[in-house]
Amino acid sequence: MKYKMLVLDMDDTLLNDDHEISVENRTMLEKAKEKGVKIILASGRPTAAMIEYAKDLGLMDSYMISFNGGVITDLTRNEVIFEQNLTVEQIHALYNYSQYKKTHIITYLDGNVISETNSEYIDIEIDITGLKHEVVPDFKQRVQAPAIKCILLEEPQYLKEVEKDLKAAMPHLSVCMSKPFFLEVAQTGIDKGASVQYLAEKLNISPSEIIAVGNAENDVTMIEYAGLGVWVDNVEQELRHKGDLIVASNNDHGVAEVVRRFILA
């Protein structure tokens, strides 16, 4: 099978635990590009927190999926070709829900991470994205414009219970975990799989010609859509059966293994 598209989650998949791209991954991705494979970064990160990686990998002639599928950017033209927001009313309802469930909540406006609170989990998001943290006295008063997504944040075991409840309480929204302490919420039908499908149809590439690589629940839809859905070995146990195979972990250059075995072979 000749694969034409390689879709890569970033954190805990392409990137190691230090948020770096290993020499092994970088070398293999360069070889995949030489073969004409379209490489797509697909992350829950905001666009601004992905762009330097795209530049670093020489992917500015490609496309990028950010905000868990909420935004697709044509990097060649520096143009957003798809965007779907939560409404102000939906964000306010999520805020009310977060207060009821006693979780932290963040959203993204004006290039900043917006919250009313501080927490160790919000600090992780700030560290990952490099965005400014704007702590406000009144979340709803500050959020008076649509935003791509919200994240509810709390201790993992409790947040797993919140996930089940939120899916039942707001079935019209897309809800998934990107990390054990990040519960991401986006507009109806928004996920990585739907955005990969949008791009594939635009580029006339069939699912059977796509490899998707991920590690977390928010990657499941693209793993299932792709002809070859691959987990890195640090994927959570309950997700392992949802992929076609498992490669080395993010710290052991699993992406390089995928390219070597299925693109260069």
PDB file of C-alpha atoms in Angstrom:
ATOM      1  CA  MET A   1       0.000   0.000   0.000  1.00  0.00           C
ATOM      2  CA  LYS A   2       1.324   3.427  -0.927  1.00  0.00           C
ATOM      3  CA  TYR A   3       0.346   5.874   1.777  1.00  0.00           C
ATOM      4  CA  LYS A   4      -0.155   9.509   0.784  1.00  0.00           C
ATOM      5  CA  MET A   5      -0.917  11.179   4.119  1.00  0.00           C
ATOM      6  CA  LEU A   6       0.610  10.818   7.586  1.00  0.00           C
ATOM      7  CA  VAL A   7      -1.399  12.488  10.363  1.00  0.00           C
ATOM      8  CA  LEU A   8       0.429  12.996  13.649  1.00  0.00           C
ATOM      9  CA  ASP A   9      -0.776  13.948  17.077  1.00  0.00           C
ATOM     10  CA  MET A  10       1.867  16.040  18.812  1.00  0.00           C
ATOM     11  CA  ASP A  11       2.012  15.825  22.615  1.00  0.00           C
ATOM     12  CA  ASP A  12       2.901  12.333  23.865  1.00  0.00           C
ATOM     13  CA  THR A  13       3.049  11.071  20.263  1.00  0.00           C
ATOM     14  CA  LEU A  14       5.401  12.982  17.946  1.00  0.00           C
ATOM     15  CA  LEU A  15       6.916  14.889  20.871  1.00  0.00           C
ATOM     16  CA  ASN A  16       8.773  13.219  23.711  1.00  0.00           C
ATOM     17  CA  ASP A  17       8.061  14.027  27.338  1.00  0.00           C
ATOM     18  CA  ASP A  18      10.258  17.137  27.048  1.00  0.00           C
ATOM     19  CA  HIS A  19       8.048  18.431  24.186  1.00  0.00           C
ATOM     20  CA  GLU A  20      10.876  17.832  21.704  1.00  0.00           C
ATOM     21  CA  ILE A  21      11.104  16.090  18.323  1.00  0.00           C
ATOM     22  CA  SER A  22      13.774  13.406  18.468  1.00  0.00           C
ATOM     23  CA  VAL A  23      16.486  13.195  15.825  1.00  0.00           C
ATOM     24  CA  GLU A  24      15.106   9.790  14.850  1.00  0.00           C
ATOM     25  CA  ASN A  25      11.579  11.129  14.281  1.00  0.00           C
ATOM     26  CA  ARG A  26      12.867  14.179  12.442  1.00  0.00           C
ATOM     27  CA  THR A  27      15.055  12.105  10.110  1.00  0.00           C
ATOM     28  CA  MET A  28      12.291   9.686   9.212  1.00  0.00           C
ATOM     29  CA  LEU A  29       9.769  12.468   8.590  1.00  0.00           C
ATOM     30  CA  GLU A  30      12.218  14.086   6.184  1.00  0.00           C
ATOM     31  CA  LYS A  31      12.427  10.786   4.301  1.00  0.00           C
ATOM     32  CA  ALA A  32       8.623  10.539   4.231  1.00  0.00           C
ATOM     33  CA  LYS A  33       8.432  14.038   2.736  1.00  0.00           C
ATOM     34  CA  GLU A  34      10.957  13.008   0.079  1.00  0.00           C
ATOM     35  CA  LYS A  35       8.586  10.172  -0.824  1.00  0.00           C
ATOM     36  CA  GLY A  36       5.831  12.771  -1.414  1.00  0.00           C
ATOM     37  CA  VAL A  37       3.813  11.920   1.701  1.00  0.00           C
ATOM     38  CA  LYS A  38       1.689  14.802   3.003  1.00  0.00           C
ATOM     39  CA  ILE A  39       2.470  15.230   6.720  1.00  0.00           C
ATOM     40  CA  ILE A  40      -0.286  16.776   8.824  1.00  0.00           C
ATOM     41  CA  LEU A  41       0.112  17.841  12.447  1.00  0.00           C
ATOM     42  CA  ALA A  42      -3.180  17.289  14.295  1.00  0.00           C
ATOM     43  CA  SER A  43      -3.293  18.482  17.878  1.00  0.00           C
ATOM     44  CA  GLY A  44      -5.531  19.745  20.624  1.00  0.00           C
ATOM     45  CA  ARG A  45      -3.112  22.653  20.885  1.00  0.00           C
ATOM     46  CA  PRO A  46      -4.076  26.132  19.710  1.00  0.00           C
ATOM     47  CA  THR A  47      -2.708  27.026  16.287  1.00  0.00           C
ATOM     48  CA  ALA A  48      -0.173  29.444  17.757  1.00  0.00           C
ATOM     49  CA  ALA A  49       1.310  26.660  19.887  1.00  0.00           C
ATOM     50  CA  MET A  50       1.894  24.434  16.839  1.00  0.00           C
ATOM     51  CA  ILE A  51       3.281  26.745  14.202  1.00  0.00           C
ATOM     52  CA  GLU A  52       6.929  26.696  15.333  1.00  0.00           C
ATOM     53  CA  TYR A  53       6.952  22.902  15.134  1.00  0.00           C
ATOM     54  CA  ALA A  54       5.532  23.044  11.612  1.00  0.00           C
ATOM     55  CA  LYS A  55       8.248  25.516  10.618  1.00  0.00           C
ATOM     56  CA  ASP A  56      10.912  23.399  12.283  1.00  0.00           C
ATOM     57  CA  LEU A  57       9.832  20.313  10.327  1.00  0.00           C
ATOM     58  CA  GLY A  58       9.536  22.165   7.020  1.00  0.00           C
ATOM     59  CA  LEU A  59       5.768  21.654   6.837  1.00  0.00           C
ATOM     60  CA  MET A  60       4.804  25.177   5.805  1.00  0.00           C
ATOM     61  CA  ASP A  61       3.698  23.789   2.434  1.00  0.00           C
ATOM     62  CA  SER A  62       1.146  21.532   4.146  1.00  0.00           C
ATOM     63  CA  TYR A  63      -1.974  21.809   6.311  1.00  0.00           C
ATOM     64  CA  MET A  64      -2.401  21.778  10.070  1.00  0.00           C
ATOM     65  CA  ILE A  65      -5.277  20.698  12.319  1.00  0.00           C
ATOM     66  CA  SER A  66      -5.441  22.530  15.646  1.00  0.00           C
ATOM     67  CA  PHE A  67      -7.867  22.821  18.588  1.00  0.00           C
ATOM     68  CA  ASN A  68      -8.755  19.099  18.255  1.00  0.00           C
ATOM     69  CA  GLY A  69     -10.178  19.638  14.787  1.00  0.00           C
ATOM     70  CA  GLY A  70     -11.818  22.996  15.412  1.00  0.00           C
ATOM     71  CA  VAL A  71      -9.458  24.763  13.004  1.00  0.00           C
ATOM     72  CA  ILE A  72      -7.742  23.679   9.785  1.00  0.00           C
ATOM     73  CA  THR A  73      -5.048  25.966   8.396  1.00  0.00           C
ATOM     74  CA  ASP A  74      -3.573  26.003   4.897  1.00  0.00           C
ATOM     75  CA  LEU A  75       0.018  26.814   5.874  1.00  0.00           C
ATOM     76  CA  THR A  76       1.044  27.604   2.298  1.00  0.00           C
ATOM     77  CA  ARG A  77      -1.368  30.534   2.231  1.00  0.00           C
ATOM     78  CA  ASN A  78      -1.434  31.186   5.984  1.00  0.00           C
ATOM     79  CA  GLU A  79      -5.196  30.869   5.642  1.00  0.00           C
ATOM     80  CA  VAL A  80      -7.797  29.238   7.878  1.00  0.00           C
ATOM     81  CA  ILE A  81      -9.898  27.030   5.611  1.00  0.00           C
ATOM     82  CA  PHE A  82     -12.144  25.606   8.320  1.00  0.00           C
ATOM     83  CA  GLU A  83     -13.183  26.900  11.732  1.00  0.00           C
ATOM     84  CA  GLN A  84     -16.024  25.972  14.048  1.00  0.00           C
ATOM     85  CA  ASN A  85     -16.598  27.789  17.331  1.00  0.00           C
ATOM     86  CA  LEU A  86     -18.558  27.254  20.489  1.00  0.00           C
ATOM     87  CA  THR A  87     -21.144  29.998  20.918  1.00  0.00           C
ATOM     88  CA  VAL A  88     -20.952  32.423  23.830  1.00  0.00           C
ATOM     89  CA  GLU A  89     -24.070  30.790  25.266  1.00  0.00           C
ATOM     90  CA  GLN A  90     -22.483  27.340  25.097  1.00  0.00           C
ATOM     91  CA  ILE A  91     -19.296  28.567  26.772  1.00  0.00           C
ATOM     92  CA  HIS A  92     -21.292  30.195  29.560  1.00  0.00           C
ATOM     93  CA  ALA A  93     -23.283  26.984  30.032  1.00  0.00           C
ATOM     94  CA  LEU A  94     -20.009  25.057  30.304  1.00  0.00           C
ATOM     95  CA  TYR A  95     -18.768  27.547  32.864  1.00  0.00           C
ATOM     96  CA  ASN A  96     -21.929  27.045  34.927  1.00  0.00           C
ATOM     97  CA  TYR A  97     -21.474  23.293  34.627  1.00  0.00           C
ATOM     98  CA  SER A  98     -17.843  23.560  35.755  1.00  0.00           C
ATOM     99  CA  GLN A  99     -18.916  25.487  38.839  1.00  0.00           C
ATOM    100  CA  TYR A 100     -21.533  22.854  39.634  1.00  0.00           C
ATOM    101  CA  LYS A 101     -18.964  20.080  39.227  1.00  0.00           C
ATOM    102  CA  LYS A 102     -16.191  22.031  40.968  1.00  0.00           C
ATOM    103  CA  THR A 103     -13.673  21.832  38.134  1.00  0.00           C
ATOM    104  CA  HIS A 104     -11.430  24.483  36.662  1.00  0.00           C
ATOM    105  CA  ILE A 105     -12.320  25.748  33.184  1.00  0.00           C
ATOM    106  CA  ILE A 106     -10.291  27.545  30.525  1.00  0.00           C
ATOM    107  CA  THR A 107     -10.920  28.859  27.044  1.00  0.00           C
ATOM    108  CA  TYR A 108      -8.873  30.760  24.465  1.00  0.00           C
ATOM    109  CA  LEU A 109      -9.410  34.359  23.393  1.00  0.00           C
ATOM    110  CA  ASP A 110      -7.117  36.976  21.843  1.00  0.00           C
ATOM    111  CA  GLY A 111      -4.222  34.526  21.915  1.00  0.00           C
ATOM    112  CA  ASN A 112      -4.512  34.028  25.681  1.00  0.00           C
ATOM    113  CA  VAL A 113      -5.676  31.244  27.965  1.00  0.00           C
ATOM    114  CA  ILE A 114      -8.611  32.619  29.974  1.00  0.00           C
ATOM    115  CA  SER A 115      -9.626  31.380  33.421  1.00  0.00           C
ATOM    116  CA  GLU A 116     -10.883  32.606  36.782  1.00  0.00           C
ATOM    117  CA  THR A 117      -8.592  30.276  38.692  1.00  0.00           C
ATOM    118  CA  ASN A 118      -5.066  28.964  38.951  1.00  0.00           C
ATOM    119  CA  SER A 119      -4.219  25.281  39.216  1.00  0.00           C
ATOM    120  CA  GLU A 120      -1.370  22.888  38.570  1.00  0.00           C
ATOM    121  CA  TYR A 121      -3.310  21.556  35.566  1.00  0.00           C
ATOM    122  CA  ILE A 122      -3.741  24.997  34.016  1.00  0.00           C
ATOM    123  CA  ASP A 123      -0.015  25.513  34.550  1.00  0.00           C
ATOM    124  CA  ILE A 124       0.618  22.411  32.432  1.00  0.00           C
ATOM    125  CA  GLU A 125      -1.444  23.852  29.570  1.00  0.00           C
ATOM    126  CA  ILE A 126       0.432  27.158  29.826  1.00  0.00           C
ATOM    127  CA  ASP A 127       3.728  25.279  29.746  1.00  0.00           C
ATOM    128  CA  ILE A 128       2.685  23.207  26.727  1.00  0.00           C
ATOM    129  CA  THR A 129       1.265  26.047  24.668  1.00  0.00           C
ATOM    130  CA  GLY A 130       3.486  28.925  25.716  1.00  0.00           C
ATOM    131  CA  LEU A 131       0.434  31.189  25.733  1.00  0.00           C
ATOM    132  CA  LYS A 132      -0.178  33.945  28.269  1.00  0.00           C
ATOM    133  CA  HIS A 133      -2.489  33.051  31.143  1.00  0.00           C
ATOM    134  CA  GLU A 134      -5.096  35.750  31.699  1.00  0.00           C
ATOM    135  CA  VAL A 135      -6.729  35.286  35.104  1.00  0.00           C
ATOM    136  CA  VAL A 136      -9.995  37.237  35.204  1.00  0.00           C
ATOM    137  CA  PRO A 137     -12.413  38.097  38.035  1.00  0.00           C
ATOM    138  CA  ASP A 138     -15.481  37.092  36.007  1.00  0.00           C
ATOM    139  CA  PHE A 139     -15.134  34.396  33.326  1.00  0.00           C
ATOM    140  CA  LYS A 140     -18.520  34.992  31.711  1.00  0.00           C
ATOM    141  CA  GLN A 141     -18.072  38.733  31.621  1.00  0.00           C
ATOM    142  CA  ARG A 142     -14.691  38.293  29.896  1.00  0.00           C
ATOM    143  CA  VAL A 143     -15.967  35.741  27.397  1.00  0.00           C
ATOM    144  CA  GLN A 144     -18.312  37.724  25.198  1.00  0.00           C
ATOM    145  CA  ALA A 145     -17.189  36.252  21.876  1.00  0.00           C
ATOM    146  CA  PRO A 146     -17.240  32.722  20.429  1.00  0.00           C
ATOM    147  CA  ALA A 147     -14.188  30.528  21.058  1.00  0.00           C
ATOM    148  CA  ILE A 148     -12.976  27.298  19.519  1.00  0.00           C
ATOM    149  CA  LYS A 149     -13.060  25.116  22.635  1.00  0.00           C
ATOM    150  CA  CYS A 150     -13.075  24.916  26.417  1.00  0.00           C
ATOM    151  CA  ILE A 151     -11.163  22.584  28.696  1.00  0.00           C
ATOM    152  CA  LEU A 152     -12.363  21.394  32.085  1.00  0.00           C
ATOM    153  CA  LEU A 153      -9.442  20.481  34.342  1.00  0.00           C
ATOM    154  CA  GLU A 154      -9.252  18.435  37.522  1.00  0.00           C
ATOM    155  CA  GLU A 155      -7.749  15.374  39.144  1.00  0.00           C
ATOM    156  CA  PRO A 156      -7.872  12.487  36.619  1.00  0.00           C
ATOM    157  CA  GLN A 157     -10.032   9.963  38.458  1.00  0.00           C
ATOM    158  CA  TYR A 158     -12.689  12.560  39.255  1.00  0.00           C
ATOM    159  CA  LEU A 159     -12.516  14.090  35.772  1.00  0.00           C
ATOM    160  CA  LYS A 160     -13.271  10.689  34.222  1.00  0.00           C
ATOM    161  CA  GLU A 161     -16.563  10.707  36.150  1.00  0.00           C
ATOM    162  CA  VAL A 162     -17.240  14.276  34.999  1.00  0.00           C
ATOM    163  CA  GLU A 163     -16.659  13.204  31.384  1.00  0.00           C
ATOM    164  CA  LYS A 164     -19.454  10.613  31.574  1.00  0.00           C
ATOM    165  CA  ASP A 165     -21.812  13.081  33.208  1.00  0.00           C
ATOM    166  CA  LEU A 166     -21.040  15.896  30.758  1.00  0.00           C
ATOM    167  CA  LYS A 167     -21.619  13.663  27.737  1.00  0.00           C
ATOM    168  CA  ALA A 168     -25.061  12.871  29.139  1.00  0.00           C
ATOM    169  CA  ALA A 169     -25.809  16.454  30.190  1.00  0.00           C
ATOM    170  CA  MET A 170     -24.684  18.072  26.905  1.00  0.00           C
ATOM    171  CA  PRO A 171     -24.945  15.378  24.224  1.00  0.00           C
ATOM    172  CA  HIS A 172     -24.967  18.043  21.506  1.00  0.00           C
ATOM    173  CA  LEU A 173     -21.287  18.880  22.153  1.00  0.00           C
ATOM    174  CA  SER A 174     -18.081  16.985  21.322  1.00  0.00           C
ATOM    175  CA  VAL A 175     -16.461  15.864  24.577  1.00  0.00           C
ATOM    176  CA  CYS A 176     -13.197  13.927  24.954  1.00  0.00           C
ATOM    177  CA  MET A 177     -10.084  13.553  27.086  1.00  0.00           C
ATOM    178  CA  SER A 178      -6.770  14.739  25.632  1.00  0.00           C
ATOM    179  CA  LYS A 179      -4.822  14.116  28.840  1.00  0.00           C
ATOM    180  CA  PRO A 180      -6.073  12.467  32.044  1.00  0.00           C
ATOM    181  CA  PHE A 181      -6.585  15.946  33.543  1.00  0.00           C
ATOM    182  CA  PHE A 182      -7.853  17.724  30.368  1.00  0.00           C
ATOM    183  CA  LEU A 183     -11.516  17.284  29.366  1.00  0.00           C
ATOM    184  CA  GLU A 184     -11.939  19.065  26.053  1.00  0.00           C
ATOM    185  CA  VAL A 185     -15.255  20.381  24.750  1.00  0.00           C
ATOM    186  CA  ALA A 186     -15.924  21.559  21.200  1.00  0.00           C
ATOM    187  CA  GLN A 187     -18.849  22.202  18.907  1.00  0.00           C
ATOM    188  CA  THR A 188     -21.048  19.368  17.646  1.00  0.00           C
ATOM    189  CA  GLY A 189     -19.251  17.069  15.207  1.00  0.00           C
ATOM    190  CA  ILE A 190     -15.837  18.611  15.787  1.00  0.00           C
ATOM    191  CA  ASP A 191     -13.026  16.116  16.289  1.00  0.00           C
ATOM    192  CA  LYS A 192      -9.750  15.157  14.678  1.00  0.00           C
ATOM    193  CA  GLY A 193     -11.318  12.415  12.568  1.00  0.00           C
ATOM    194  CA  ALA A 194     -13.844  14.759  10.982  1.00  0.00           C
ATOM    195  CA  SER A 195     -11.109  17.259  10.120  1.00  0.00           C
ATOM    196  CA  VAL A 196      -8.832  14.574   8.681  1.00  0.00           C
ATOM    197  CA  GLN A 197     -11.777  13.474   6.521  1.00  0.00           C
ATOM    198  CA  TYR A 198     -12.359  17.090   5.411  1.00  0.00           C
ATOM    199  CA  LEU A 199      -8.721  17.397   4.329  1.00  0.00           C
ATOM    200  CA  ALA A 200      -8.614  13.974   2.703  1.00  0.00           C
ATOM    201  CA  GLU A 201     -11.642  14.763   0.564  1.00  0.00           C
ATOM    202  CA  LYS A 202     -10.171  18.154  -0.353  1.00  0.00           C
ATOM    203  CA  LEU A 203      -6.921  16.495  -1.435  1.00  0.00           C
ATOM    204  CA  ASN A 204      -8.627  13.504  -3.095  1.00  0.00           C
ATOM    205  CA  ILE A 205      -6.956  11.022  -0.749  1.00  0.00           C
ATOM    206  CA  SER A 206      -8.873   7.935   0.355  1.00  0.00           C
ATOM    207  CA  PRO A 207      -8.920   6.699   3.980  1.00  0.00           C
ATOM    208  CA  SER A 208      -6.941   3.620   2.907  1.00  0.00           C
ATOM    209  CA  GLU A 209      -4.074   5.923   1.880  1.00  0.00           C
ATOM    210  CA  ILE A 210      -3.843   7.567   5.324  1.00  0.00           C
ATOM    211  CA  ILE A 211      -1.828   6.672   8.422  1.00  0.00           C
ATOM    212  CA  ALA A 212      -2.835   8.355  11.687  1.00  0.00           C
ATOM    213  CA  VAL A 213      -0.720   8.133  14.838  1.00  0.00           C
ATOM    214  CA  GLY A 214      -1.888   9.117  18.323  1.00  0.00           C
ATOM    215  CA  ASN A 215      -1.912   8.270  22.001  1.00  0.00           C
ATOM    216  CA  ALA A 216      -5.116   9.531  23.649  1.00  0.00           C
ATOM    217  CA  GLU A 217      -8.906   9.527  23.573  1.00  0.00           C
ATOM    218  CA  ASN A 218      -9.063  12.661  21.427  1.00  0.00           C
ATOM    219  CA  ASP A 219      -7.154  10.735  18.730  1.00  0.00           C
ATOM    220  CA  VAL A 220      -9.633   7.856  18.508  1.00  0.00           C
ATOM    221  CA  THR A 221     -11.740   9.301  15.683  1.00  0.00           C
ATOM    222  CA  MET A 222      -8.759   9.843  13.382  1.00  0.00           C
ATOM    223  CA  ILE A 223      -7.264   6.475  14.338  1.00  0.00           C
ATOM    224  CA  GLU A 224     -10.538   4.820  13.324  1.00  0.00           C
ATOM    225  CA  TYR A 225     -10.933   6.889  10.125  1.00  0.00           C
ATOM    226  CA  ALA A 226      -7.442   6.224   8.760  1.00  0.00           C
ATOM    227  CA  GLY A 227      -6.641   3.127   6.759  1.00  0.00           C
ATOM    228  CA  LEU A 228      -3.861   2.443   9.239  1.00  0.00           C
ATOM    229  CA  GLY A 229      -4.544   3.661  12.771  1.00  0.00           C
ATOM    230  CA  VAL A 230      -1.483   3.473  14.997  1.00  0.00           C
ATOM    231  CA  TRP A 231      -1.031   3.961  18.728  1.00  0.00           C
ATOM    232  CA  VAL A 232       2.302   4.739  20.329  1.00  0.00           C
ATOM    233  CA  ASP A 233       3.002   2.391  23.217  1.00  0.00           C
ATOM    234  CA  ASN A 234       2.189   4.962  25.916  1.00  0.00           C
ATOM    235  CA  VAL A 235      -1.492   4.904  24.907  1.00  0.00           C
ATOM    236  CA  GLU A 236      -3.924   4.197  27.736  1.00  0.00           C
ATOM    237  CA  GLN A 237      -4.793   0.537  28.215  1.00  0.00           C
ATOM    238  CA  GLU A 238      -8.495   0.901  27.443  1.00  0.00           C
ATOM    239  CA  LEU A 239      -7.768   2.406  24.012  1.00  0.00           C
ATOM    240  CA  ARG A 240      -5.231  -0.121  22.759  1.00  0.00           C
ATOM    241  CA  HIS A 241      -7.793  -2.304  20.980  1.00  0.00           C
ATOM    242  CA  LYS A 242      -9.132   0.626  18.946  1.00  0.00           C
ATOM    243  CA  GLY A 243      -6.053   0.889  16.714  1.00  0.00           C
ATOM    244  CA  ASP A 244      -4.619  -1.411  14.054  1.00  0.00           C
ATOM    245  CA  LEU A 245      -1.243  -1.743  15.752  1.00  0.00           C
ATOM    246  CA  ILE A 246       1.007  -0.360  18.473  1.00  0.00           C
ATOM    247  CA  VAL A 247       4.539   0.941  17.929  1.00  0.00           C
ATOM    248  CA  ALA A 248       7.249   2.213  20.272  1.00  0.00           C
ATOM    249  CA  SER A 249       6.405   4.970  22.746  1.00  0.00           C
ATOM    250  CA  ASN A 250       6.752   8.699  22.200  1.00  0.00           C
ATOM    251  CA  ASN A 251      10.066   8.592  24.056  1.00  0.00           C
ATOM    252  CA  ASP A 252      11.327   5.713  21.890  1.00  0.00           C
ATOM    253  CA  HIS A 253      10.644   7.286  18.465  1.00  0.00           C
ATOM    254  CA  GLY A 254       7.393   5.515  17.617  1.00  0.00           C
ATOM    255  CA  VAL A 255       6.697   7.905  14.728  1.00  0.00           C
ATOM    256  CA  ALA A 256      10.057   7.005  13.174  1.00  0.00           C
ATOM    257  CA  GLU A 257       9.084   3.332  13.432  1.00  0.00           C
ATOM    258  CA  VAL A 258       5.835   3.992  11.570  1.00  0.00           C
ATOM    259  CA  VAL A 259       7.619   5.746   8.718  1.00  0.00           C
ATOM    260  CA  ARG A 260      10.310   3.095   8.483  1.00  0.00           C
ATOM    261  CA  ARG A 261       7.870   0.168   8.456  1.00  0.00           C
ATOM    262  CA  PHE A 262       4.997   1.496   6.385  1.00  0.00           C
ATOM    263  CA  ILE A 263       6.256   4.358   4.185  1.00  0.00           C
ATOM    264  CA  LEU A 264       9.878   3.516   3.393  1.00  0.00           C
ATOM    265  CA  ALA A 265       9.534  -0.284   3.250  1.00  0.00           C
TER     266      ALA A 265
END
